[in-house]
Amino acid sequence: MSATTPRATRAARVRLERPAAVGGRVLRTPDDRLSVRWRPRTLVVCGGLLGLIAVVAALALTTGSYPVPLSHVVAALVGEGTRADRFVVVTLRLPRLLAALLIGAALGTSGAIFQSLSRNVLGSPDIIGFTSGAATGAVVQIVLLHGGRTAIALAALGGGLLTALVVYVLSATRGTAGGSRLVLVGIGVTAILTSVTSWLLTRASLYDAENAQVWLIGSLNAVGWEVVRPLVLALAVLLPVTVLAGRPLALMEMGEETARNLGVRLGAARLLLIVVGTALAAAATAAAGPIAFVALAAPQLVRRLTHAPTTPLLPSAVMGALLLAASDLAAQRLVPQTQMPVGVMTGLVGGAYLCWLLAHEWRTGRS
């Protein structure tokens, strides 16, 4: 039997290491070109969240004014069962559920990016203006240009990206945008955009104003497969970029000087993260309107559950998906015979969470 050299052993398997700096373990490829950091507690939390998502999905697909047993749901999903079951499950309920999960994942990831960049619990896209920019772009399309659903979605996407550019330029000093400046400038831009949106609504016809106001609340009531497909494409592109940018983001949370000494190009990394985070928020807003507080709450809840030293990105996406899917289920079932917009439900729950968060910060002396 030939002896195995340490080099051959290292090349034949994937190594697990326990880094001393931030905890957890690192999964590396044999050539050390790719590594993924993971923590056992985070995996357990993600597993629990995925289990809750499965429960919410089962309730969303089986309950309602036309109850469908779970066995019939499974049959409808594989193309069997009655025509009525397939219509209710595949045409009406499944795309709404998938849209809620995808939009929630996009908002949760976007919130994690901006809270990490700004190192501020209020650094979410709906607080610092990017969601407001998307909303203003959509209202311009509805009120002034009278575009259809696709045009509204594109206008929302463009408005969010343009707002991100303005906020980045105004908050940049020496080529980089500091976290505190990003939040403060974003809050100011949000106030301006909210005023512009309100003025546009006063100049609109009654029909356009009603359409714009319904869109501004944030709703999944009319969502179908035509909304799900672009969301799948957007997240398929943006989430891998987010994962690749996760390591520089974790180093930046340790401080700009530390990240710079570890080889992070702060300006380029921050700009890439702002673009990706804004695109995620804008894609979610374009699909269902500005849905408040999911991007704010999801990263905070995940960080409290995982006890992670930095804000985990993918667990935040899972938490965002759960929050929005559960909120939409409550919006559909809470009041019988009424389809409440999901933005109303997230606003109620998110407002209560924000009050609790501020009170908790005040009690612990961190506010």
Short mmCIF file of C-alpha atoms in Angstrom, two decimals:
data_model
loop_
_atom_site.label_atom_id
_atom_site.label_comp_id
_atom_site.label_asym_id
_atom_site.label_seq_id
_atom_site.Cartn_x
_atom_site.Cartn_y
_atom_site.Cartn_z
CA MET A 1 0.00 0.00 0.00
CA SER A 2 1.50 3.30 -1.06
CA ALA A 3 1.93 6.04 1.51
CA THR A 4 -0.36 9.04 1.27
CA THR A 5 1.39 12.39 1.47
CA PRO A 6 -0.14 15.29 3.41
CA ARG A 7 -0.44 17.20 0.14
CA ALA A 8 -2.40 14.37 -1.49
CA THR A 9 -4.64 14.04 1.54
CA ARG A 10 -5.33 17.78 1.43
CA ALA A 11 -6.17 17.63 -2.29
CA ALA A 12 -8.45 14.61 -1.85
CA ARG A 13 -10.91 16.06 0.64
CA VAL A 14 -12.55 19.29 1.70
CA ARG A 15 -11.16 20.80 4.88
CA LEU A 16 -13.20 22.09 7.79
CA GLU A 17 -11.62 24.83 9.89
CA ARG A 18 -12.79 26.76 12.93
CA PRO A 19 -11.69 30.36 12.49
CA ALA A 20 -10.82 32.16 15.69
CA ALA A 21 -11.85 35.62 14.55
CA VAL A 22 -15.56 35.33 13.91
CA GLY A 23 -16.51 31.80 14.99
CA GLY A 24 -18.21 29.10 12.99
CA ARG A 25 -16.55 26.82 10.48
CA VAL A 26 -15.15 27.22 6.97
CA LEU A 27 -15.80 24.76 4.16
CA ARG A 28 -12.97 24.97 1.60
CA THR A 29 -12.35 23.39 -1.77
CA PRO A 30 -9.07 21.45 -2.15
CA ASP A 31 -7.38 24.28 -4.09
CA ASP A 32 -8.49 26.94 -1.55
CA ARG A 33 -10.10 28.98 -4.30
CA LEU A 34 -13.58 28.84 -2.78
CA SER A 35 -14.63 28.85 0.85
CA VAL A 36 -17.99 29.09 2.61
CA ARG A 37 -18.35 30.02 6.27
CA TRP A 38 -21.14 28.34 8.21
CA ARG A 39 -22.26 28.12 11.82
CA PRO A 40 -24.20 25.17 13.28
CA ARG A 41 -26.69 27.45 15.06
CA THR A 42 -27.40 29.30 11.82
CA LEU A 43 -28.13 26.02 10.04
CA VAL A 44 -30.54 25.02 12.80
CA VAL A 45 -32.33 28.38 12.60
CA CYS A 46 -32.60 28.15 8.82
CA GLY A 47 -34.00 24.64 9.12
CA GLY A 48 -36.64 25.85 11.54
CA LEU A 49 -37.56 28.77 9.29
CA LEU A 50 -37.87 26.47 6.28
CA GLY A 51 -40.13 24.19 8.31
CA LEU A 52 -42.37 27.15 9.17
CA ILE A 53 -42.43 28.15 5.49
CA ALA A 54 -43.64 24.65 4.62
CA VAL A 55 -46.45 25.00 7.17
CA VAL A 56 -47.46 28.42 5.83
CA ALA A 57 -47.34 27.11 2.25
CA ALA A 58 -49.60 24.17 3.15
CA LEU A 59 -52.11 26.49 4.81
CA ALA A 60 -52.01 28.95 1.90
CA LEU A 61 -52.69 26.23 -0.67
CA THR A 62 -55.34 24.28 1.23
CA THR A 63 -57.47 26.88 3.03
CA GLY A 64 -59.75 29.65 1.79
CA SER A 65 -63.26 30.06 0.42
CA TYR A 66 -62.65 26.91 -1.67
CA PRO A 67 -60.90 24.42 0.67
CA VAL A 68 -58.64 21.89 -1.03
CA PRO A 69 -57.34 18.86 0.93
CA LEU A 70 -53.58 18.50 1.00
CA SER A 71 -53.70 15.27 -1.00
CA HIS A 72 -55.67 17.08 -3.72
CA VAL A 73 -53.13 19.92 -3.66
CA VAL A 74 -50.32 17.45 -4.33
CA ALA A 75 -52.34 15.90 -7.16
CA ALA A 76 -53.00 19.33 -8.68
CA LEU A 77 -49.30 20.24 -8.50
CA VAL A 78 -48.37 17.17 -10.55
CA GLY A 79 -51.09 17.85 -13.12
CA GLU A 80 -53.73 15.49 -11.82
CA GLY A 81 -56.97 15.98 -9.88
CA THR A 82 -60.07 17.90 -10.93
CA ARG A 83 -60.04 20.93 -13.18
CA ALA A 84 -61.38 23.10 -10.34
CA ASP A 85 -58.60 22.01 -7.98
CA ARG A 86 -55.93 22.69 -10.59
CA PHE A 87 -57.35 26.12 -11.33
CA VAL A 88 -57.51 27.15 -7.67
CA VAL A 89 -54.14 25.70 -6.68
CA VAL A 90 -51.97 26.21 -9.77
CA THR A 91 -53.51 29.33 -11.32
CA LEU A 92 -54.59 31.31 -8.25
CA ARG A 93 -52.83 30.25 -5.05
CA LEU A 94 -49.43 28.89 -6.10
CA PRO A 95 -48.18 31.99 -8.00
CA ARG A 96 -49.29 34.23 -5.12
CA LEU A 97 -47.43 32.05 -2.63
CA LEU A 98 -44.28 31.92 -4.76
CA ALA A 99 -44.39 35.69 -5.33
CA ALA A 100 -44.66 36.27 -1.57
CA LEU A 101 -41.67 34.00 -0.93
CA LEU A 102 -39.53 35.56 -3.67
CA ILE A 103 -40.41 39.15 -2.79
CA GLY A 104 -39.83 38.48 0.90
CA ALA A 105 -36.46 36.90 0.14
CA ALA A 106 -35.44 39.88 -1.98
CA LEU A 107 -36.49 42.36 0.71
CA GLY A 108 -34.81 40.40 3.50
CA THR A 109 -31.54 40.20 1.59
CA SER A 110 -31.67 43.87 0.63
CA GLY A 111 -32.31 44.86 4.23
CA ALA A 112 -29.37 42.75 5.43
CA ILE A 113 -27.07 44.41 2.90
CA PHE A 114 -27.98 47.96 3.84
CA GLN A 115 -28.03 47.35 7.59
CA SER A 116 -24.56 45.84 7.29
CA LEU A 117 -23.27 48.67 5.11
CA SER A 118 -24.63 51.40 7.38
CA ARG A 119 -24.10 49.45 10.63
CA ASN A 120 -27.48 50.84 11.65
CA VAL A 121 -30.68 48.96 12.56
CA LEU A 122 -32.66 51.51 10.53
CA GLY A 123 -30.56 51.04 7.40
CA SER A 124 -33.19 49.30 5.27
CA PRO A 125 -34.24 50.27 1.74
CA ASP A 126 -37.69 51.45 2.83
CA ILE A 127 -36.13 53.83 5.38
CA ILE A 128 -33.27 55.27 3.32
CA GLY A 129 -35.24 56.03 0.19
CA PHE A 130 -34.71 53.31 -2.39
CA THR A 131 -38.22 51.89 -2.04
CA SER A 132 -39.61 55.44 -2.17
CA GLY A 133 -37.72 56.02 -5.41
CA ALA A 134 -39.24 52.92 -6.92
CA ALA A 135 -42.69 54.03 -5.76
CA THR A 136 -42.26 57.50 -7.26
CA GLY A 137 -41.14 56.03 -10.57
CA ALA A 138 -44.22 53.80 -10.67
CA VAL A 139 -46.57 56.68 -9.79
CA VAL A 140 -45.07 58.80 -12.58
CA GLN A 141 -45.80 55.97 -14.99
CA ILE A 142 -49.36 55.49 -13.71
CA VAL A 143 -50.36 59.16 -13.46
CA LEU A 144 -48.45 60.84 -16.27
CA LEU A 145 -47.70 58.12 -18.82
CA HIS A 146 -50.64 55.76 -18.19
CA GLY A 147 -48.51 52.66 -18.74
CA GLY A 148 -49.47 49.05 -18.21
CA ARG A 149 -48.17 46.58 -15.63
CA THR A 150 -44.86 45.97 -17.41
CA ALA A 151 -44.22 49.69 -17.87
CA ILE A 152 -45.02 50.31 -14.20
CA ALA A 153 -42.60 47.59 -13.12
CA LEU A 154 -39.81 49.00 -15.31
CA ALA A 155 -40.47 52.52 -14.05
CA ALA A 156 -40.29 51.30 -10.45
CA LEU A 157 -37.02 49.52 -11.14
CA GLY A 158 -35.55 52.59 -12.82
CA GLY A 159 -36.76 54.88 -10.04
CA GLY A 160 -35.14 52.74 -7.37
CA LEU A 161 -31.80 52.55 -9.16
CA LEU A 162 -31.79 56.28 -9.92
CA THR A 163 -32.54 57.08 -6.28
CA ALA A 164 -29.70 54.81 -5.18
CA LEU A 165 -27.32 56.68 -7.48
CA VAL A 166 -28.42 60.06 -6.10
CA VAL A 167 -28.11 58.90 -2.48
CA TYR A 168 -24.69 57.38 -3.14
CA VAL A 169 -23.34 60.51 -4.82
CA LEU A 170 -24.71 62.85 -2.13
CA SER A 171 -23.41 60.71 0.72
CA ALA A 172 -19.99 59.99 -0.80
CA THR A 173 -16.88 61.52 0.71
CA ARG A 174 -13.52 60.86 -0.91
CA GLY A 175 -15.13 58.36 -3.23
CA THR A 176 -16.91 56.30 -0.57
CA ALA A 177 -20.32 56.56 1.06
CA GLY A 178 -20.17 56.29 4.85
CA GLY A 179 -22.83 54.34 6.71
CA SER A 180 -24.24 57.19 8.81
CA ARG A 181 -24.21 59.59 5.87
CA LEU A 182 -26.00 56.99 3.74
CA VAL A 183 -28.85 56.73 6.25
CA LEU A 184 -29.18 60.48 6.82
CA VAL A 185 -29.11 61.37 3.12
CA GLY A 186 -31.52 58.54 2.38
CA ILE A 187 -34.02 59.80 4.95
CA GLY A 188 -33.87 63.27 3.39
CA VAL A 189 -34.36 61.87 -0.11
CA THR A 190 -37.29 59.80 1.16
CA ALA A 191 -38.99 62.95 2.45
CA ILE A 192 -38.53 64.66 -0.92
CA LEU A 193 -39.81 61.68 -2.91
CA THR A 194 -42.82 61.25 -0.63
CA SER A 195 -43.76 64.88 -1.23
CA VAL A 196 -43.37 64.46 -4.99
CA THR A 197 -45.53 61.32 -4.95
CA SER A 198 -48.25 63.07 -2.92
CA TRP A 199 -48.23 66.02 -5.32
CA LEU A 200 -48.56 63.70 -8.31
CA LEU A 201 -51.58 62.04 -6.74
CA THR A 202 -53.29 65.41 -6.27
CA ARG A 203 -52.81 66.15 -9.99
CA ALA A 204 -54.11 62.79 -11.19
CA SER A 205 -57.57 61.85 -12.33
CA LEU A 206 -59.71 59.92 -9.88
CA TYR A 207 -59.16 56.66 -11.78
CA ASP A 208 -55.36 57.03 -11.93
CA ALA A 209 -55.17 58.19 -8.31
CA GLU A 210 -57.11 55.12 -7.16
CA ASN A 211 -54.86 52.80 -9.15
CA ALA A 212 -51.73 54.48 -7.84
CA GLN A 213 -52.95 54.41 -4.24
CA VAL A 214 -53.77 50.71 -4.43
CA TRP A 215 -50.30 50.04 -5.82
CA LEU A 216 -48.65 52.20 -3.13
CA ILE A 217 -50.21 50.15 -0.33
CA GLY A 218 -48.44 47.00 -1.53
CA SER A 219 -50.60 44.07 -2.57
CA LEU A 220 -50.37 40.52 -3.90
CA ASN A 221 -54.07 40.26 -4.72
CA ALA A 222 -53.66 40.33 -8.51
CA VAL A 223 -50.33 38.52 -8.74
CA GLY A 224 -50.01 35.72 -11.31
CA TRP A 225 -47.33 33.78 -13.13
CA GLU A 226 -46.46 36.86 -15.21
CA VAL A 227 -45.05 38.38 -11.99
CA VAL A 228 -43.36 35.23 -10.69
CA ARG A 229 -41.20 34.57 -13.77
CA PRO A 230 -39.34 37.94 -13.75
CA LEU A 231 -38.82 37.58 -10.00
CA VAL A 232 -37.24 34.14 -10.45
CA LEU A 233 -34.91 35.55 -13.11
CA ALA A 234 -33.97 38.58 -10.99
CA LEU A 235 -33.15 36.54 -7.90
CA ALA A 236 -31.29 33.92 -9.95
CA VAL A 237 -28.93 36.71 -11.04
CA LEU A 238 -28.76 38.85 -7.90
CA LEU A 239 -28.55 36.29 -5.09
CA PRO A 240 -25.30 34.64 -6.35
CA VAL A 241 -23.73 38.09 -6.64
CA THR A 242 -24.86 38.81 -3.08
CA VAL A 243 -23.25 35.59 -1.83
CA LEU A 244 -19.97 36.44 -3.55
CA ALA A 245 -20.04 39.91 -2.00
CA GLY A 246 -20.78 38.47 1.44
CA ARG A 247 -17.15 38.13 2.55
CA PRO A 248 -16.17 41.77 1.85
CA LEU A 249 -19.40 42.84 3.56
CA ALA A 250 -18.56 40.83 6.68
CA LEU A 251 -15.10 42.39 6.78
CA MET A 252 -16.56 45.88 6.32
CA GLU A 253 -18.77 45.32 9.38
CA MET A 254 -15.58 44.96 11.41
CA GLY A 255 -14.62 48.53 10.49
CA GLU A 256 -13.37 50.33 7.39
CA GLU A 257 -9.74 50.39 8.52
CA THR A 258 -9.74 46.66 9.27
CA ALA A 259 -11.38 45.84 5.95
CA ARG A 260 -8.91 48.04 4.06
CA ASN A 261 -5.95 46.36 5.77
CA LEU A 262 -7.38 42.97 4.78
CA GLY A 263 -7.40 43.96 1.12
CA VAL A 264 -11.00 45.06 0.59
CA ARG A 265 -11.43 47.83 -1.98
CA LEU A 266 -14.01 49.76 -0.02
CA GLY A 267 -15.31 52.03 -2.78
CA ALA A 268 -15.83 49.27 -5.33
CA ALA A 269 -17.25 46.80 -2.80
CA ARG A 270 -19.68 49.35 -1.34
CA LEU A 271 -20.86 50.47 -4.77
CA LEU A 272 -21.47 46.87 -5.88
CA LEU A 273 -23.42 46.10 -2.71
CA ILE A 274 -25.53 49.24 -3.04
CA VAL A 275 -26.39 48.36 -6.64
CA VAL A 276 -27.28 44.76 -5.77
CA GLY A 277 -29.27 45.73 -2.68
CA THR A 278 -31.15 48.41 -4.57
CA ALA A 279 -31.90 46.07 -7.47
CA LEU A 280 -33.34 43.50 -5.05
CA ALA A 281 -35.55 46.10 -3.35
CA ALA A 282 -36.60 47.64 -6.67
CA ALA A 283 -37.47 44.24 -8.18
CA ALA A 284 -39.63 43.43 -5.15
CA THR A 285 -41.31 46.85 -5.29
CA ALA A 286 -41.91 46.55 -9.01
CA ALA A 287 -43.69 43.25 -8.50
CA ALA A 288 -46.07 44.15 -5.68
CA GLY A 289 -45.61 47.77 -4.68
CA PRO A 290 -43.73 49.13 -1.66
CA ILE A 291 -44.17 46.58 1.14
CA ALA A 292 -42.95 48.09 4.39
CA PHE A 293 -40.91 46.68 7.29
CA VAL A 294 -39.96 43.26 5.88
CA ALA A 295 -36.51 44.52 4.91
CA LEU A 296 -36.19 46.22 8.30
CA ALA A 297 -37.30 43.33 10.52
CA ALA A 298 -35.94 40.22 8.78
CA PRO A 299 -32.19 40.83 9.32
CA GLN A 300 -32.74 41.92 12.92
CA LEU A 301 -34.79 38.84 13.78
CA VAL A 302 -32.25 36.52 12.14
CA ARG A 303 -29.35 38.11 13.95
CA ARG A 304 -31.12 37.74 17.30
CA LEU A 305 -31.94 34.09 16.60
CA THR A 306 -28.52 33.08 15.27
CA HIS A 307 -26.38 35.22 17.60
CA ALA A 308 -24.18 35.80 14.56
CA PRO A 309 -21.40 38.42 14.82
CA THR A 310 -22.42 39.81 11.42
CA THR A 311 -25.75 40.04 9.62
CA PRO A 312 -26.20 36.74 7.70
CA LEU A 313 -27.46 37.31 4.17
CA LEU A 314 -29.10 34.05 3.10
CA PRO A 315 -30.81 33.44 6.47
CA SER A 316 -32.20 36.98 6.17
CA ALA A 317 -33.64 35.99 2.78
CA VAL A 318 -35.32 32.93 4.37
CA MET A 319 -36.71 35.04 7.21
CA GLY A 320 -38.01 37.66 4.76
CA ALA A 321 -39.74 34.95 2.74
CA LEU A 322 -41.40 33.57 5.88
CA LEU A 323 -42.50 37.00 7.12
CA LEU A 324 -44.13 38.04 3.86
CA ALA A 325 -45.76 34.66 3.16
CA ALA A 326 -47.19 34.53 6.69
CA SER A 327 -48.34 38.17 6.49
CA ASP A 328 -50.06 37.53 3.17
CA LEU A 329 -51.77 34.43 4.56
CA ALA A 330 -53.04 36.47 7.51
CA ALA A 331 -54.16 39.24 5.15
CA GLN A 332 -56.22 36.73 3.17
CA ARG A 333 -57.73 34.79 6.08
CA LEU A 334 -57.97 37.26 8.97
CA VAL A 335 -61.12 39.01 7.73
CA PRO A 336 -63.56 36.59 6.03
CA GLN A 337 -64.62 37.46 2.47
CA THR A 338 -62.02 40.27 2.36
CA GLN A 339 -58.71 40.39 0.50
CA MET A 340 -56.67 42.79 2.62
CA PRO A 341 -53.51 44.16 0.93
CA VAL A 342 -50.43 42.56 2.43
CA GLY A 343 -48.85 46.00 2.87
CA VAL A 344 -51.48 46.80 5.50
CA MET A 345 -50.58 43.68 7.47
CA THR A 346 -46.81 44.21 7.28
CA GLY A 347 -47.34 47.83 8.27
CA LEU A 348 -49.29 46.82 11.38
CA VAL A 349 -46.86 44.11 12.43
CA GLY A 350 -43.77 46.07 11.40
CA GLY A 351 -44.89 49.21 13.19
CA ALA A 352 -45.38 47.23 16.40
CA TYR A 353 -41.96 45.62 15.94
CA LEU A 354 -40.30 48.99 15.36
CA CYS A 355 -41.87 50.38 18.57
CA TRP A 356 -40.62 47.33 20.47
CA LEU A 357 -37.14 47.65 18.95
CA LEU A 358 -36.83 51.33 19.87
CA ALA A 359 -38.11 50.65 23.40
CA HIS A 360 -35.65 47.76 23.77
CA GLU A 361 -32.76 49.91 22.58
CA TRP A 362 -33.78 52.64 25.03
CA ARG A 363 -34.01 50.22 27.96
CA THR A 364 -30.61 48.75 27.22
CA GLY A 365 -29.06 52.20 26.88
CA ARG A 366 -28.08 51.86 23.22
CA SER A 367 -30.45 54.48 21.79
#
